[in-house]
Short mmCIF file of C-alpha atoms in Angstrom, two decimals:
data_model
loop_
_atom_site.label_atom_id
_atom_site.label_comp_id
_atom_site.label_asym_id
_atom_site.label_seq_id
_atom_site.Cartn_x
_atom_site.Cartn_y
_atom_site.Cartn_z
CA MET A 1 -57.23 -45.31 56.35
CA ALA A 2 -57.78 -41.78 55.42
CA ASP A 3 -56.75 -40.47 52.09
CA LEU A 4 -54.42 -37.61 52.23
CA LEU A 5 -54.56 -35.17 49.35
CA LEU A 6 -51.76 -32.75 49.14
CA ARG A 7 -51.85 -30.08 46.50
CA LEU A 8 -48.70 -28.06 45.87
CA ILE A 9 -48.94 -24.88 43.93
CA GLY A 10 -45.68 -23.23 43.16
CA GLU A 11 -44.27 -20.65 40.93
CA ASP A 12 -41.26 -21.06 38.69
CA ASN A 13 -39.34 -17.86 39.21
CA VAL A 14 -35.95 -19.16 38.12
CA SER A 15 -36.36 -20.69 34.66
CA GLY A 16 -36.40 -17.31 32.98
CA ALA A 17 -33.21 -16.32 34.73
CA PHE A 18 -31.52 -19.54 33.64
CA ASP A 19 -32.72 -19.03 30.07
CA THR A 20 -31.36 -15.48 30.10
CA ALA A 21 -28.05 -16.61 31.61
CA GLY A 22 -27.80 -19.44 29.08
CA GLY A 23 -28.41 -17.03 26.22
CA ALA A 24 -25.83 -14.66 27.58
CA MET A 25 -23.28 -17.47 27.85
CA LYS A 26 -23.96 -18.53 24.26
CA SER A 27 -23.54 -14.95 23.10
CA PHE A 28 -20.33 -14.60 25.10
CA ALA A 29 -19.00 -17.86 23.65
CA ARG A 30 -19.77 -16.69 20.08
CA GLU A 31 -18.05 -13.35 20.66
CA PHE A 32 -15.06 -15.00 22.32
CA LEU A 33 -14.71 -17.43 19.41
CA LYS A 34 -14.92 -14.57 16.91
CA PHE A 35 -12.28 -12.64 18.87
CA ALA A 36 -10.00 -15.69 18.92
CA GLN A 37 -10.44 -16.22 15.17
CA ASP A 38 -9.78 -12.54 14.45
CA SER A 39 -6.67 -12.65 16.64
CA VAL A 40 -5.30 -15.67 14.81
CA LYS A 41 -6.03 -14.03 11.46
CA ALA A 42 -4.29 -10.80 12.52
CA TYR A 43 -1.28 -12.78 13.73
CA GLN A 44 -1.10 -14.66 10.42
CA GLU A 45 -1.34 -11.41 8.44
CA GLN A 46 1.44 -9.88 10.55
CA GLU A 47 3.63 -12.94 10.02
CA ARG A 48 3.01 -12.81 6.27
CA ALA A 49 3.86 -9.09 6.11
CA ASP A 50 7.02 -9.73 8.14
CA ARG A 51 8.16 -12.57 5.84
CA GLN A 52 7.54 -10.54 2.68
CA LEU A 53 9.41 -7.56 4.06
CA GLN A 54 12.26 -9.82 5.19
CA ARG A 55 12.64 -11.19 1.65
CA VAL A 56 13.18 -7.75 0.11
CA ALA A 57 14.72 -5.78 2.98
CA GLY A 58 17.17 -8.37 4.30
CA GLU A 59 19.21 -6.96 7.14
CA LEU A 60 17.20 -3.71 7.10
CA THR A 61 13.98 -5.51 8.03
CA GLU A 62 13.99 -4.41 11.68
CA THR A 63 14.54 -0.79 10.61
CA PHE A 64 11.53 -0.92 8.30
CA LYS A 65 9.42 -2.65 10.95
CA ALA A 66 10.33 0.11 13.40
CA GLN A 67 9.30 2.72 10.80
CA ALA A 68 5.99 0.93 10.29
CA SER A 69 5.36 0.80 14.05
CA ALA A 70 6.18 4.49 14.40
CA MET A 71 3.76 5.36 11.59
CA GLN A 72 1.10 3.23 13.24
CA GLU A 73 1.51 5.16 16.49
CA GLN A 74 1.75 8.59 14.84
CA LEU A 75 -0.89 8.21 12.13
CA GLY A 76 -3.14 5.43 13.36
CA VAL A 77 -2.55 3.28 10.27
CA SER A 78 -1.98 -0.46 10.25
CA ASP A 79 1.68 -1.41 10.51
CA ASP A 80 0.91 -4.44 8.30
CA MET A 81 -0.32 -2.10 5.58
CA VAL A 82 2.77 0.10 5.94
CA GLN A 83 5.00 -2.96 5.68
CA GLY A 84 3.12 -3.92 2.51
CA ILE A 85 3.81 -0.49 1.03
CA GLN A 86 7.47 -0.72 2.03
CA THR A 87 7.70 -4.16 0.43
CA MET A 88 6.18 -2.92 -2.85
CA LEU A 89 8.54 0.06 -2.94
CA LEU A 90 11.62 -2.07 -2.28
CA ARG A 91 10.56 -4.63 -4.90
CA PHE A 92 10.18 -1.79 -7.37
CA GLY A 93 13.74 -0.71 -6.68
CA GLU A 94 13.21 2.24 -4.35
CA ALA A 95 16.37 3.17 -2.48
CA PRO A 96 16.03 2.08 1.16
CA ASP A 97 16.74 5.60 2.42
CA GLN A 98 13.84 6.95 0.32
CA VAL A 99 11.19 4.43 1.43
CA GLU A 100 10.03 6.35 4.50
CA ALA A 101 9.47 9.60 2.60
CA THR A 102 7.63 7.82 -0.21
CA THR A 103 5.49 5.86 2.26
CA ARG A 104 4.53 9.06 4.09
CA ALA A 105 3.64 10.77 0.78
CA ILE A 106 1.45 7.80 -0.14
CA LEU A 107 -0.27 7.88 3.26
CA ASP A 108 -0.86 11.63 2.89
CA TYR A 109 -2.36 11.09 -0.57
CA SER A 110 -4.53 8.29 0.78
CA ALA A 111 -5.78 10.41 3.68
CA ALA A 112 -6.49 13.42 1.47
CA THR A 113 -8.34 11.54 -1.25
CA GLY A 114 -9.86 8.51 0.47
CA VAL A 115 -8.06 6.12 -1.88
CA ASP A 116 -6.67 3.16 0.02
CA ALA A 117 -2.91 3.32 0.46
CA THR A 118 -2.18 0.03 -1.28
CA SER A 119 -4.02 1.19 -4.42
CA ALA A 120 -2.25 4.54 -4.21
CA THR A 121 1.10 2.75 -4.10
CA LYS A 122 0.19 0.67 -7.15
CA THR A 123 -0.90 3.82 -9.01
CA LEU A 124 2.33 5.57 -8.12
CA LEU A 125 4.54 2.70 -9.19
CA SER A 126 2.67 1.98 -12.41
CA SER A 127 2.83 5.65 -13.41
CA VAL A 128 6.57 5.72 -12.83
CA GLN A 129 6.96 2.46 -14.77
CA SER A 130 4.87 3.65 -17.71
CA GLY A 131 6.13 7.24 -17.69
CA ARG A 132 2.63 8.69 -17.55
CA ALA A 133 1.72 11.53 -15.25
CA ALA A 134 0.12 10.47 -12.00
CA PHE A 135 -2.01 12.49 -9.61
CA ARG A 136 -2.66 15.18 -12.22
CA GLU A 137 -6.22 15.55 -10.89
CA LEU A 138 -4.72 17.01 -7.71
CA GLY A 139 -2.57 19.49 -9.57
CA VAL A 140 0.59 17.57 -8.69
CA GLU A 141 3.27 18.46 -11.19
CA TYR A 142 6.74 16.96 -11.41
CA GLU A 143 9.49 16.45 -13.92
CA THR A 144 9.86 13.05 -15.57
CA THR A 145 13.36 11.99 -16.46
CA GLY A 146 12.88 8.46 -17.72
CA ARG A 147 14.85 7.07 -14.79
CA LYS A 148 12.64 5.20 -12.34
CA SER A 149 14.43 6.15 -9.14
CA GLU A 150 14.61 9.84 -10.00
CA ASP A 151 11.01 9.98 -11.22
CA LEU A 152 9.87 8.28 -8.03
CA ARG A 153 11.75 10.88 -5.96
CA ASN A 154 10.22 13.70 -8.02
CA ILE A 155 6.67 12.37 -7.58
CA THR A 156 7.24 11.80 -3.87
CA SER A 157 8.52 15.35 -3.45
CA ALA A 158 5.59 16.80 -5.41
CA LEU A 159 3.05 14.78 -3.42
CA ALA A 160 4.66 15.77 -0.13
CA GLY A 161 4.64 19.41 -1.19
CA LYS A 162 0.98 19.31 -2.15
CA LEU A 163 -0.48 17.02 0.51
CA GLY A 164 2.17 16.81 3.23
CA GLY A 165 0.68 16.29 6.68
CA ALA A 166 -2.75 15.09 5.49
CA ALA A 167 -2.32 11.71 7.18
CA ALA A 168 -1.33 13.29 10.49
CA ALA A 169 -4.28 15.67 10.32
#
């Protein structure tokens, strides 16, 4: 019998493509998982903001949520953050009909100075509580009366007069 020797020489032209496709799938899976986690986190933050606002706003909750959504569309700010500001103002004792103007003044201050809006809200409220002048570095002047609600209105009016429209710009 004769021996038959068969030699096959081939090239592997597909392994690289499969490695590349596998890497791309892993990358896609990582990004998809990150997106899913971020989505869940955003949903949880929104739910938390809604619950906190509901506790202080009661039957006016939907009105404040609509204000927050409108500010998000107009100014490009997070509605969760706006709801947080609204919640702080209502807890402080701000009159519900004054919350929108105060929130806008805070957002204008934040946009003009680069200070985050939550910190600006805390600064505003602590200055009203303590009776010390706030925002003096900007040349914002207002009359203090010793009554929280009136002082808050005066500061809001002074901020709006000095920085009004900064957030929209």
